[in-house]
Coordinates of C-alpha atoms and ligand atoms in Angstrom, one line a residue:
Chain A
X29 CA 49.4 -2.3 -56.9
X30 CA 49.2 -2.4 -60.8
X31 CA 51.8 -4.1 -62.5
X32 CA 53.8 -2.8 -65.4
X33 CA 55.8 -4.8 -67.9
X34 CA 59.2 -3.4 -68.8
X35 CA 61.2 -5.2 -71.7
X36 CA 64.0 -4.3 -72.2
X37 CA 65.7 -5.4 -75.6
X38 CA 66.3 -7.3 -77.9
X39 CA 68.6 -4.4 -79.1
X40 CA 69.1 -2.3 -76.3
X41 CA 72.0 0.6 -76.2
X42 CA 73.4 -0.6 -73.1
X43 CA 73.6 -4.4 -74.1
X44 CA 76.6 -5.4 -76.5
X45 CA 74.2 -8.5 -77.8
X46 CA 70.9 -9.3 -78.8
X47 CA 69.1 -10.8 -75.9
X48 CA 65.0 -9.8 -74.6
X49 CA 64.3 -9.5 -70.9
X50 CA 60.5 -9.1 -69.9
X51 CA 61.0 -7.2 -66.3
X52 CA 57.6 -7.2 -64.1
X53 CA 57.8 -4.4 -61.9
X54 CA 55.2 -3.0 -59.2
X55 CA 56.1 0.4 -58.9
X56 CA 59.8 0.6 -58.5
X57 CA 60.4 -3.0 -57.3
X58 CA 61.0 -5.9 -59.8
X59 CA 59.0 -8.7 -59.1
X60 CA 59.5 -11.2 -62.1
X61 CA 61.9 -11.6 -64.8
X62 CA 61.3 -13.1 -67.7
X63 CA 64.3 -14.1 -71.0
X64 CA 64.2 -15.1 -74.6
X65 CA 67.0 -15.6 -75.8
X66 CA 68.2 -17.0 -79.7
X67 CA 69.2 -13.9 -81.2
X68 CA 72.4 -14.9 -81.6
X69 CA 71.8 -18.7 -82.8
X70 CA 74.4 -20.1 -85.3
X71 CA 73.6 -23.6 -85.4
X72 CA 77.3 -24.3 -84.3
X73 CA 77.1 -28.0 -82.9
X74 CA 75.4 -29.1 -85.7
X75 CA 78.0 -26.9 -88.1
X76 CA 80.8 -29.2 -86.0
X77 CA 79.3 -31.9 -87.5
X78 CA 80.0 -31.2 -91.2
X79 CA 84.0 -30.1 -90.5
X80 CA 87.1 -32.1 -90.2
X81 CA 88.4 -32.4 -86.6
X82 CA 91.0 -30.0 -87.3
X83 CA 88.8 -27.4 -88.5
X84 CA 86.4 -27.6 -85.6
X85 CA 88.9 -25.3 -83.9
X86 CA 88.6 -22.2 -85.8
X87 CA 84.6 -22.9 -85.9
X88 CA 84.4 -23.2 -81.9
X89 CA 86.6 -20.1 -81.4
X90 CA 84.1 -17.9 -82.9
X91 CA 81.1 -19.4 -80.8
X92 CA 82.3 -16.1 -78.1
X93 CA 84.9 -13.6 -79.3
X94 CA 85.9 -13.4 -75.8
X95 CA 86.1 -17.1 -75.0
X96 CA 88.0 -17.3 -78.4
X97 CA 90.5 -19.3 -76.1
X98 CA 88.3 -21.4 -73.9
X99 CA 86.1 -23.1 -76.8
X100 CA 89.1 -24.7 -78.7
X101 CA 90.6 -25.3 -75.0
X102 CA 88.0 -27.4 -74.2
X103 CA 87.8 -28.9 -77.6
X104 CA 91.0 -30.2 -77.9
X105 CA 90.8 -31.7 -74.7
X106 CA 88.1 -33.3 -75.7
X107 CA 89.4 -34.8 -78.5
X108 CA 92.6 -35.6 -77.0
X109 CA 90.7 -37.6 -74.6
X110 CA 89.3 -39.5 -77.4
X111 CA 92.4 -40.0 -78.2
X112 CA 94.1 -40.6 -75.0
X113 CA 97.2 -38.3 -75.8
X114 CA 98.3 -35.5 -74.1
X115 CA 100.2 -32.5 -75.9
X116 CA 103.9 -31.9 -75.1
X117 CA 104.6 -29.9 -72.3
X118 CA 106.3 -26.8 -74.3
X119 CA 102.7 -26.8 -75.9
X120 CA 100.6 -27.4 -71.8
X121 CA 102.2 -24.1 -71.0
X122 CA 101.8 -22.2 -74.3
X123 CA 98.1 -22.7 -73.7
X124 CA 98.0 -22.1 -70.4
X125 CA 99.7 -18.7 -71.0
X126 CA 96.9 -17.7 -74.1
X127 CA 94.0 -19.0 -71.8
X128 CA 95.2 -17.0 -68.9
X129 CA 95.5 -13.9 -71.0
X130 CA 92.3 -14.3 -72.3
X131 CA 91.4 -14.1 -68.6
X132 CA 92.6 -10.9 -67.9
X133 CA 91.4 -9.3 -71.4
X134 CA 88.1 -10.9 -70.6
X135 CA 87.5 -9.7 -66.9
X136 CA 89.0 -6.1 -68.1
X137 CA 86.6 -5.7 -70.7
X138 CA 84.1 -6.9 -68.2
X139 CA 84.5 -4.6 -65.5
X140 CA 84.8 -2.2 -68.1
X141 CA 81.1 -2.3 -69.1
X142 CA 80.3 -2.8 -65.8
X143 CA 81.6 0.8 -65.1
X144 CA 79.1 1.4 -68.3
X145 CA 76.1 -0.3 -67.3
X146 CA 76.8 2.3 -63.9
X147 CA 76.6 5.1 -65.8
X148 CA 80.2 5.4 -64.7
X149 CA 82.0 5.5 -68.0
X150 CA 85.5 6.4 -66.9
X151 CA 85.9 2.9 -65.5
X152 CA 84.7 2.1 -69.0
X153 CA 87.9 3.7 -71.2
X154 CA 90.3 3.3 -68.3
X155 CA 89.3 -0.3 -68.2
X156 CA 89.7 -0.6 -72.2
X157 CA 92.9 1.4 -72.8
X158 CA 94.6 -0.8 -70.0
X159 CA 92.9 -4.0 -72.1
X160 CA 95.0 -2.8 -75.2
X161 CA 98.0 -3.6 -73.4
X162 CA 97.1 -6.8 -73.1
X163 CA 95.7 -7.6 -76.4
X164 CA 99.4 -6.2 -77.7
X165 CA 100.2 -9.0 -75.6
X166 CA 98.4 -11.6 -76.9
X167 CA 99.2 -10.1 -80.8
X168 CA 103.1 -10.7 -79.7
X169 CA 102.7 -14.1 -78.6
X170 CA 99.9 -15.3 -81.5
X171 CA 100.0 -12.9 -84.3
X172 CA 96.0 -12.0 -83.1
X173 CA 93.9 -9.4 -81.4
X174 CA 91.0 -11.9 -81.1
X175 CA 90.5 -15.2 -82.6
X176 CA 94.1 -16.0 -81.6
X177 CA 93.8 -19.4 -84.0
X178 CA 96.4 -21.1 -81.3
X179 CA 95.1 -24.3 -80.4
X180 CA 95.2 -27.5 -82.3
X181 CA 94.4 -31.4 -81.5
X182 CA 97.4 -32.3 -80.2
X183 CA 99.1 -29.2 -79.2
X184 CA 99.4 -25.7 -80.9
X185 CA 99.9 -24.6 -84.1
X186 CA 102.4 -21.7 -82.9
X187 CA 105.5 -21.7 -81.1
X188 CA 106.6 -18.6 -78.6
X189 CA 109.7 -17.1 -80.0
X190 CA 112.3 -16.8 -77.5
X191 CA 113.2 -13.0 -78.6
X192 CA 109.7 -12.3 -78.0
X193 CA 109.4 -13.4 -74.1
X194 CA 111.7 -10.1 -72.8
X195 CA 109.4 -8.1 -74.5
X196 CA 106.1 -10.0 -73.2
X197 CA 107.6 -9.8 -69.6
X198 CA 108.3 -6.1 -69.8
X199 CA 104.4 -5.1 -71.2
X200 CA 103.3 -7.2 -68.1
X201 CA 105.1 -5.3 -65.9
X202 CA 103.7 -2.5 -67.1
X203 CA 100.2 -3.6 -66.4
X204 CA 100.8 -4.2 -63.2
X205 CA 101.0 -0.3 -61.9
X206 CA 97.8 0.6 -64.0
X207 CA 95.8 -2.6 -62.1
X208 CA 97.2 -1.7 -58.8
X209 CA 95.6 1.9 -59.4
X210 CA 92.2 0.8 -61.1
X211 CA 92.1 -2.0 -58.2
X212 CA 92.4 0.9 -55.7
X213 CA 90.4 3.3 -57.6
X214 CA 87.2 0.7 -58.0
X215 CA 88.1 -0.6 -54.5
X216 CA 88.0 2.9 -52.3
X217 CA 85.0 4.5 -54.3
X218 CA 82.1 5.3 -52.7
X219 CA 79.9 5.8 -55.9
X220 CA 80.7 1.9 -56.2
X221 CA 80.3 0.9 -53.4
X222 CA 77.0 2.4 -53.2
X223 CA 76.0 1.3 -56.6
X224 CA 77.1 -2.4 -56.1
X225 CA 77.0 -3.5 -52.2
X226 CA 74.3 -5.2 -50.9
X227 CA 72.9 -5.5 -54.3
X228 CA 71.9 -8.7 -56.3
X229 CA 72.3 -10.8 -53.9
X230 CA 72.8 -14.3 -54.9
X231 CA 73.2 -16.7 -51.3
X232 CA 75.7 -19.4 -51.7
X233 CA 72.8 -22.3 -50.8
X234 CA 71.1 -20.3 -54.0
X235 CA 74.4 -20.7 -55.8
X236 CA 74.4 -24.4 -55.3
X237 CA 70.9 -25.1 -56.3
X238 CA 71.2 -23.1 -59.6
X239 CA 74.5 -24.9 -60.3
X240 CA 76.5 -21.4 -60.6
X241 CA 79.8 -21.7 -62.3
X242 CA 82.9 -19.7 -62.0
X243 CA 83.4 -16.2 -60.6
X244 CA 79.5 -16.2 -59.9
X245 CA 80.0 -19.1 -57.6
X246 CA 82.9 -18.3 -56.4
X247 CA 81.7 -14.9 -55.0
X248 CA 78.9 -16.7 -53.0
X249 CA 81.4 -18.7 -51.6
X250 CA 81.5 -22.0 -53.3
X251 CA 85.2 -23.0 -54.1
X252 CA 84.8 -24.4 -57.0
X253 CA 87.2 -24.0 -60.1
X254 CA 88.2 -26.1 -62.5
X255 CA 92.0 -25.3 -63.0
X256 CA 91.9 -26.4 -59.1
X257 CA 89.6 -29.2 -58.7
X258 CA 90.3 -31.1 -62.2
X259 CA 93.4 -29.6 -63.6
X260 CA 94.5 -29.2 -67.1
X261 CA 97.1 -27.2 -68.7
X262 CA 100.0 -26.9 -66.2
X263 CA 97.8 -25.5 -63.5
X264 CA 98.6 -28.5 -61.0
X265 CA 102.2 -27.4 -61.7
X266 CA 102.0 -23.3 -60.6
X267 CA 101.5 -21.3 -57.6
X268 CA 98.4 -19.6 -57.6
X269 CA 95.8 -19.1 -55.4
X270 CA 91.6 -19.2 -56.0
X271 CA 89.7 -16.4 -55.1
X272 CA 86.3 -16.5 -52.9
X273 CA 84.4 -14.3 -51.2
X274 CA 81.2 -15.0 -49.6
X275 CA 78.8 -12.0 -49.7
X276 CA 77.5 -12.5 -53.3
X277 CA 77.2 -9.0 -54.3
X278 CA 78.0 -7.4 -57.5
X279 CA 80.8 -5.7 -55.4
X280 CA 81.9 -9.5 -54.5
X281 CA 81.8 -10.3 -58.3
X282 CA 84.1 -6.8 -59.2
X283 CA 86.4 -7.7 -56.1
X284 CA 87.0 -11.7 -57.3
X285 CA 87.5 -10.5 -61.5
X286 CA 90.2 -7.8 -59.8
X287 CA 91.9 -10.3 -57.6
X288 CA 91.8 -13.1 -60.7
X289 CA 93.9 -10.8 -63.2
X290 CA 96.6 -10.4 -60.8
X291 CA 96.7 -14.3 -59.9
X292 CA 96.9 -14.5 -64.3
X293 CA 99.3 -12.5 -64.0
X294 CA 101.7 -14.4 -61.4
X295 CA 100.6 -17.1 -63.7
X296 CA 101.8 -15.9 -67.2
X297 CA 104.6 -14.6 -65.8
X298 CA 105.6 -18.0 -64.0
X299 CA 105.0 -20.1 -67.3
X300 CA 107.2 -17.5 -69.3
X301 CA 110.3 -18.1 -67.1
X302 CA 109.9 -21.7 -66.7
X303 CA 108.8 -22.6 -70.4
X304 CA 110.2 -25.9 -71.3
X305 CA 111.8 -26.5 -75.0
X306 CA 110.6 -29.5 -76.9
X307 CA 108.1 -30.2 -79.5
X308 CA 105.0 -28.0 -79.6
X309 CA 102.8 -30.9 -81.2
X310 CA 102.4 -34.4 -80.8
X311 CA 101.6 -36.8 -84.0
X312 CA 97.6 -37.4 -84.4
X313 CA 97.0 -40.4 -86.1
X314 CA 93.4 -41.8 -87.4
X315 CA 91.0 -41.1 -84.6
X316 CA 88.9 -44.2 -83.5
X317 CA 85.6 -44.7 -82.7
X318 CA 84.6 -43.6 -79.1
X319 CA 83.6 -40.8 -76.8
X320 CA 85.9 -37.7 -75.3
X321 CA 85.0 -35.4 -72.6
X322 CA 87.2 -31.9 -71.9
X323 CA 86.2 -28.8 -69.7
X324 CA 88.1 -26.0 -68.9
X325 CA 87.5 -22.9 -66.8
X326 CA 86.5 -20.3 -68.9
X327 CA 86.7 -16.7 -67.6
X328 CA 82.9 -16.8 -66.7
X329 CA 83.0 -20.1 -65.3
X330 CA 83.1 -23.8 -66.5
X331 CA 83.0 -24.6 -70.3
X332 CA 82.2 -28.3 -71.1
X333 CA 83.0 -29.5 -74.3
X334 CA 81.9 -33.8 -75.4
X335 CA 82.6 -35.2 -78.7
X336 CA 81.3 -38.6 -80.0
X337 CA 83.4 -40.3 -83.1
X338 CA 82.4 -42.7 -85.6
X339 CA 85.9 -43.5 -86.7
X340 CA 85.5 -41.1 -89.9
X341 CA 87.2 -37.3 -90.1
X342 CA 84.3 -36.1 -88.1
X343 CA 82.3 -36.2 -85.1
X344 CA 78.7 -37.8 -85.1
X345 CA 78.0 -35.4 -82.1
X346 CA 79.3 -32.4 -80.7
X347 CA 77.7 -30.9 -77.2
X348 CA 78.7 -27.8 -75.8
X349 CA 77.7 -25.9 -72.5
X350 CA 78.8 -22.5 -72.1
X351 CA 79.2 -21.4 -68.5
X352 CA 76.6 -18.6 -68.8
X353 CA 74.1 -21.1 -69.4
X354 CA 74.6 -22.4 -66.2
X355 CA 74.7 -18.4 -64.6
X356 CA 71.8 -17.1 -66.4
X357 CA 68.8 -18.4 -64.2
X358 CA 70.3 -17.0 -61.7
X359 CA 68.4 -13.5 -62.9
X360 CA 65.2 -15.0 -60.6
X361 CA 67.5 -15.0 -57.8
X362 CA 68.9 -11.7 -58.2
X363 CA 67.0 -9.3 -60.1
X364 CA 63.9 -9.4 -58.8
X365 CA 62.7 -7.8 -55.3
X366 CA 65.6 -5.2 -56.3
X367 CA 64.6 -1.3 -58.1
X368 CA 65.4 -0.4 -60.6
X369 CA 67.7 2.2 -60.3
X370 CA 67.7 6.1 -61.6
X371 CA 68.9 8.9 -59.0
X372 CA 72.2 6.5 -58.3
X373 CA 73.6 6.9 -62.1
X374 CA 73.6 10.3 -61.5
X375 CA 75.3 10.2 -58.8
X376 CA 77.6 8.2 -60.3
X377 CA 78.1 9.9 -63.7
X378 CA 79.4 12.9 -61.6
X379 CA 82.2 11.1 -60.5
X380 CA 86.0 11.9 -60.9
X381 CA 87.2 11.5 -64.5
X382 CA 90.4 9.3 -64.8
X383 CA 90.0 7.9 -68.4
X384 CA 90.2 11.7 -69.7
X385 CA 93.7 12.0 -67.0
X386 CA 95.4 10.0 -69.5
X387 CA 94.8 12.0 -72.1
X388 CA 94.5 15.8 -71.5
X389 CA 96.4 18.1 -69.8
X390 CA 95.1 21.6 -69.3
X391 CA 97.4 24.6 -70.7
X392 CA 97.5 28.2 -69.8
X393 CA 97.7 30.9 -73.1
X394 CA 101.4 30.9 -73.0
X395 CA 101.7 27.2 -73.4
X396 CA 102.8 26.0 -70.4
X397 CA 101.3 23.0 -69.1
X398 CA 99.3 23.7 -65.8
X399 CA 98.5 20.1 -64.7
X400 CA 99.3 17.1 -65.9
X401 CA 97.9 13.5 -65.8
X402 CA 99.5 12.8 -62.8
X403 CA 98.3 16.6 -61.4
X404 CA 94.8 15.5 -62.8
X405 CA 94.6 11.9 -61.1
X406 CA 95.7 13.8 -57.8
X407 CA 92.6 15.9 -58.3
X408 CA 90.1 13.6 -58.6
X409 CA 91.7 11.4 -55.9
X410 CA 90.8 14.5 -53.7
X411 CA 87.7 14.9 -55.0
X412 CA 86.7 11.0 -54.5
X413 CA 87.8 12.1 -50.5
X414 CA 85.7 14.7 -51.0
X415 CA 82.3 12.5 -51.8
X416 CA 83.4 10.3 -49.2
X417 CA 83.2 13.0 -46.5
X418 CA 79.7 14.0 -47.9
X419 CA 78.3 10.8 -48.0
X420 CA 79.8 10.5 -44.4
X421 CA 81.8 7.2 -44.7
Chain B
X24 CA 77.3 19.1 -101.8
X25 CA 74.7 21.3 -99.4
X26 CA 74.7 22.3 -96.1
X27 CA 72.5 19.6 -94.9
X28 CA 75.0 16.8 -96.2
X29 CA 78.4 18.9 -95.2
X30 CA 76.8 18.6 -91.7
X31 CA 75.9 15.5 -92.1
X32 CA 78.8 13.9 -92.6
X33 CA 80.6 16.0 -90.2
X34 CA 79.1 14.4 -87.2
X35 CA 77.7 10.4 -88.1
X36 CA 75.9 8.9 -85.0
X37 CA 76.5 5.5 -85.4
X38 CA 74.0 2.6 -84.2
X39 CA 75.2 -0.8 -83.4
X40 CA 73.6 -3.8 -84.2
X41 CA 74.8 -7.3 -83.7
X42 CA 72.5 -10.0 -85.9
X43 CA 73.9 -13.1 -84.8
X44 CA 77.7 -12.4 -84.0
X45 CA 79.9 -13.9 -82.3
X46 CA 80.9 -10.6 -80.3
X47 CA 84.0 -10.1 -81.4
X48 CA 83.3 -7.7 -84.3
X49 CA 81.0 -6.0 -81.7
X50 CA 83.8 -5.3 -79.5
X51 CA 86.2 -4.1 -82.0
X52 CA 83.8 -1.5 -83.2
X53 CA 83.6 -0.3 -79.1
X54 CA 87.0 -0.4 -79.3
X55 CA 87.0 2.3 -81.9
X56 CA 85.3 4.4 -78.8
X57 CA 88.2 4.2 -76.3
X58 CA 91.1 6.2 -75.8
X59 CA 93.6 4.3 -78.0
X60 CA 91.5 5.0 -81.8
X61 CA 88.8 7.3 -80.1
X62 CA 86.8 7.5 -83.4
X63 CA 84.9 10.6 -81.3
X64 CA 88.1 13.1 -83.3
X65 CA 85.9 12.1 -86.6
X66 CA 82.6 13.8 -85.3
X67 CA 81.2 10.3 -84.4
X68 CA 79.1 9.1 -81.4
X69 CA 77.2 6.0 -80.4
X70 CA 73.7 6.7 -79.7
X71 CA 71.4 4.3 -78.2
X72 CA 68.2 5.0 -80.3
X73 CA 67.9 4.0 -84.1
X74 CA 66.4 7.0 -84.6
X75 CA 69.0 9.3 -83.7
X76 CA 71.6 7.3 -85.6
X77 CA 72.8 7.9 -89.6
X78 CA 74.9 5.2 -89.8
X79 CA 73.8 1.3 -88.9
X80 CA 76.9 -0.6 -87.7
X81 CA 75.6 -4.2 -88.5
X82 CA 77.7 -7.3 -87.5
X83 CA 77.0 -11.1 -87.5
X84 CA 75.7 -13.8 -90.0
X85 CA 71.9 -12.2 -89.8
X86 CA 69.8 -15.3 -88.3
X87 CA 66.5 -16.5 -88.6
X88 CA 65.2 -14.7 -85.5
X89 CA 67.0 -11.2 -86.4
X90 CA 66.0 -10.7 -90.2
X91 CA 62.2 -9.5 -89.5
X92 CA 63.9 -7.3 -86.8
X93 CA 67.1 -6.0 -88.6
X94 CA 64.2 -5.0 -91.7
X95 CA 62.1 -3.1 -89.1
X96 CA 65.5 -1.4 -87.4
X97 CA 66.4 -0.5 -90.8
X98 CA 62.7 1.1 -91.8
X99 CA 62.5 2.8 -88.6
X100 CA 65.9 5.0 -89.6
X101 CA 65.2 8.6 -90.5
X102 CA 66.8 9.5 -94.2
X103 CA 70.0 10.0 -95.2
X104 CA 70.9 6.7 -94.2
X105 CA 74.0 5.0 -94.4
X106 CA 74.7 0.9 -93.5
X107 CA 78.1 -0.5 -92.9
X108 CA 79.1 -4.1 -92.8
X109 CA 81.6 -5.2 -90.7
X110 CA 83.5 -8.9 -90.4
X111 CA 83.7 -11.6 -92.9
X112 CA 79.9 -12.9 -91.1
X113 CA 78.1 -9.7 -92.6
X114 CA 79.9 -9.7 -95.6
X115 CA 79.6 -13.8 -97.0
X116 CA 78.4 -15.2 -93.3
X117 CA 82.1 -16.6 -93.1
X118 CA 82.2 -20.0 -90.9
X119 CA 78.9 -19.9 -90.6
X120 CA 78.0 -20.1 -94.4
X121 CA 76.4 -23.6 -94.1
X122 CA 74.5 -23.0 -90.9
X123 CA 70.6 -23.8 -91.0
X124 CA 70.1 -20.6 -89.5
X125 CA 71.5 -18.3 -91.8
X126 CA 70.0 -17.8 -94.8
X127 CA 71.2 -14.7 -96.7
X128 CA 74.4 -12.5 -96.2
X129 CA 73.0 -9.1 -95.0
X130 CA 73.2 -7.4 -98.6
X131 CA 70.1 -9.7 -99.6
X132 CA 68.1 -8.2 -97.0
X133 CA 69.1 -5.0 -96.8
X134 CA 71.4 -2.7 -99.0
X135 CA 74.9 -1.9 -97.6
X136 CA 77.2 0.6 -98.6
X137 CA 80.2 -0.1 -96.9
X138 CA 82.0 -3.5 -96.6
X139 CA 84.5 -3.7 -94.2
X140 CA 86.4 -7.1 -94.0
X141 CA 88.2 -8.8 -91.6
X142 CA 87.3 -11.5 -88.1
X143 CA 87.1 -9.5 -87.0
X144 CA 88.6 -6.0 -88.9
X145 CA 90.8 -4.3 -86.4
X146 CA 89.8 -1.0 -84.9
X147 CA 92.3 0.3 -87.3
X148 CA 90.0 -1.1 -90.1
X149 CA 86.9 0.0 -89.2
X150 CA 88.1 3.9 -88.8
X151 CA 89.5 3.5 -92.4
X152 CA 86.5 2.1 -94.0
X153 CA 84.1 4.7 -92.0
X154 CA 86.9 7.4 -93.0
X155 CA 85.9 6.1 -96.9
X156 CA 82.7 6.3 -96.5
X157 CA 82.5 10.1 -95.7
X158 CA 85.2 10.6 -98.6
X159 CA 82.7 9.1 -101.4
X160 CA 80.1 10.8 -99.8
X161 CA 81.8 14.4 -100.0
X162 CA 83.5 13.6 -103.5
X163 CA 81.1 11.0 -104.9
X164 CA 82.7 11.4 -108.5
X165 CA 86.1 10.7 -107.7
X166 CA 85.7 7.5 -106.3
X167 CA 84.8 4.7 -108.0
X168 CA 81.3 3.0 -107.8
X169 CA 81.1 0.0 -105.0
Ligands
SF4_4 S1 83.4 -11.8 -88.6 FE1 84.5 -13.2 -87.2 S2 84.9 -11.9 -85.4 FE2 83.2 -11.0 -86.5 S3 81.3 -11.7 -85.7 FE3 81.9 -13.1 -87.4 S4 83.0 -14.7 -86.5 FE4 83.0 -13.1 -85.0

């Protein structure tokens, strides 16, 4: 059979970054992948190297705009293992409660595109209104949308006020309802369940080989997580629970990001009730000569961070290894031997409408409001029964 | 102002174009499309082709790798064309000013008319600068020159 060569990129409509696959496909079936990445190069390490240790911070939080957490997370670890110090424990649980937010606004806006990349764009604004909530949150607790500019060697540069923490615990509460619905809603469909089971298969001995990280490996079935197996933070202090499946799926991957936001939130709302008081910083003296390791798990997986001093007010080397360089390769794995899928988005972009349920209601001439959101989501829960009695399930 | 520009800038089709970002900006600006700013009540879409697009959302410090490709995007627009900068890293390249892979702030390689600070600008930003935009374009003598 000939072969054709599909690229796709580097500035492709469905893709929020630049980034150039070369698919080989054989008809319908992809039977190579090909990536070049560098698109988004910055030269950050070697920035690192010309900036004081305390402005490393703000130049590692804008390495992802998602990870904006994670980076300085795993930076200041880093450093503070240089140091051998340890922040104050008010200052362990005020990062614990940014990082896990971070999580939940990450894996949101995540499924989100997911729902995009399906042609199912519902999922897409119902998904991204729910992620305002939480980046209200986060603009409560550290004055930010994104960047949030909270982490410092040696602790964080900004305390929680106590006023603020009623208010934090009553937006979370909130939240929950909305998850609880999308979680059913992504859960019971059949559109994704069709789109997403069985598909991209990545085996958990495949998993191991490539060195997955994070939710990738953790839907294959290796337990492995960081805040478990090495903990920083306060995670060795909280109740929570790590979430593996063991198909491998892209429905495995949805299914662990759902069940992760509502451990985050048992977490944040755990670390706002027991907050301790105290000092939010520790003093940083001169730092010496010598070497400093910190990782930290990153919503996509493990982020490693290694820092090499000279005894001067800035590193000789910084390394850093992102989690999705670990998860990319994993592309051979999955991608190829799959199709590459048409009459499905169609399928799917007829699906019930809950993003507009929020929004609309439908009047009659005299005024009077016919259905509302509620009356709407009713509707389309019927009409989701309704495709799943087609499709016979 | 004819009836080629009124319909113009009734209905811009954006095109969004990250040239070494750090993402952030790039999500603010889908932000706009979601149903807390839903920038849609202003006329405006995303579109997926360059060529559909009268507007050029670019965001990012404009690397080594993306300025041959950020010229050609920018050729390959039909006319009238518009180009909007958005986050400190378009404007001046912000942290990333000393990096040895980013040469020149994107109005050195292409020109911009819009600058829209900010890292990154909230969605509240971006609807107000865009919002500007199509005010100097319908009323071009009552604004001051950028
Ligand atoms: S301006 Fe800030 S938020 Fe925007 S891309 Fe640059 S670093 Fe990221």
């Amino acid at each position: 059979m000939p072969r054709t060569i599909l690229p796709i990129g580097p500035y492709h409509p469905l893709q929020e970054e630049p980034e150039f696959f070369i698919l080989t496909l054989e008809g319908e079936t992809v039977v190579d992948i090909d990536l070049r990445i560098g698109y988004n190069h910055r030269g950050i390490e070697k920035l690192a190297e010309r900036q004081a240790y305390d402005q490393i911070t703000f130049v590692v939080e804008r390495i992802c705009g998602i990870c904006s957490t994670s980076h300085p997370f795993a930076y200041t670890q880093a450093v503070e293992d240089l140091l051998s110090i340890e922040a104050p424990p008010r200052a362990q649980y005020i990062r614990t409660i940014v990082a896990e937010g971070e999580r939940m606004h990450s894996h949101l806006l995540w499924l989100g595109l997911a729902g995009h990349f399906l042609g199912y764009n519902t999922i897409w604004m119902w998904c991204w209104k729910l992620r305002e909530e939480i980046l209200d949150v986060m603009e409560i607790l550290s004055g930010n949308r994104n960047n949030y500019a909270m982490f410092k060697v040696g602790g964080v540069w900004r305390d929680i006020r106590e006023e603020d923490i009623p208010v934090v615990m009553k937006k979370i509460d909130s939240i929950i309802p909305t998850l609880e619905k999308l979680h059913k809603a992504v859960m019971d469909d059949p559109v994704i369940h069709a789109r997403t089971k069985g598909i991209g298969v990545l085996s958990k001995e495949a998993a191991i080989d490539y060195c997955t990280v994070g939710p990738t490996a953790r839907a294959s079935g290796v337990a492995r997580d960081i805040r478990k197996d090495c903990p920083y933070g306060v995670y060795d202090q909280l109740e929570w629970n790590m979430i593996v499946t063991h198909n491998g799926d892209v429905f495995d991957k949805v299914a662990i990001r759902i069940g992760e936001m509502f451990e985050s939130i048992k977490i944040i709302r755990t670390c706002l009730s027991q907050l301790p008081g105290g000092d939010i910083e520790c003093l940083v003296k001169n730092i010496p000569p010598g070497e400093g390791i910190g990782h930290i798990e990153a919503p996509r997986g493990e982020c490693f961070h290694y820092v090499r001093s000279d005894g001067t007010n800035r590193p000789v080397r910084h390394k850093i290894r992102a989690p999705t360089f670990m998860n990319l390769p994993t592309f051979k794995e999955t991608v190829v031997g799959g199709a590459i899928p048409d009459a499905a988005i169609v399928l799917a972009a007829i699906d019930p409408c809950y993003c507009c349920t929020e929004r609309i209601s439908v009047r009659d001439t005299k005024g009077q409001t016919v259905y509302s959101g509620e009356d709407l989501i009713k509707l389309s829960q019927k009409k989701t029964e309704q495709i799943k009695a087609d499709m016979g399930r | 102002m004819g009836i080629l520009d009124h319909a113009f800038l009734k209905s811009l089709w954006v095109f969004h174009l990250a040239t070494g970002s750090c993402n952030n900006c790039d999500i603010e600006i889908l932000d706009c499309f979601t149903p807390r700013h839903d920038i849609e009540r202003f006329g405006m879409q995303l579109t997926g082709s360059i060529k559909h697009a009268d507007v050029l959302l670019v965001t990012g410090a404009v690397n080594r790798q993306c300025i041959p490709r950020l010229k050609r995007i920018y050729e390959q627009m039909p006319n009238p064309r518009l180009v909007v900068a958005i986050g400190e890293c378009a404007l001046s390249r912000g942290v990333f000013v000393h990096s040895y892979n980013c040469p020149l702030p994107l109005d050195h390689v292409i020109p911009v008319d819009v600058y829209i600070p900010g890292c990154p600008p909230r969605p509240e930003a971006i609807i107000a600068g865009l919002i500007k935009l199509i005010e100097q374009k319908k009323n071009p003598k009552d604004q001051p020159q950028a």
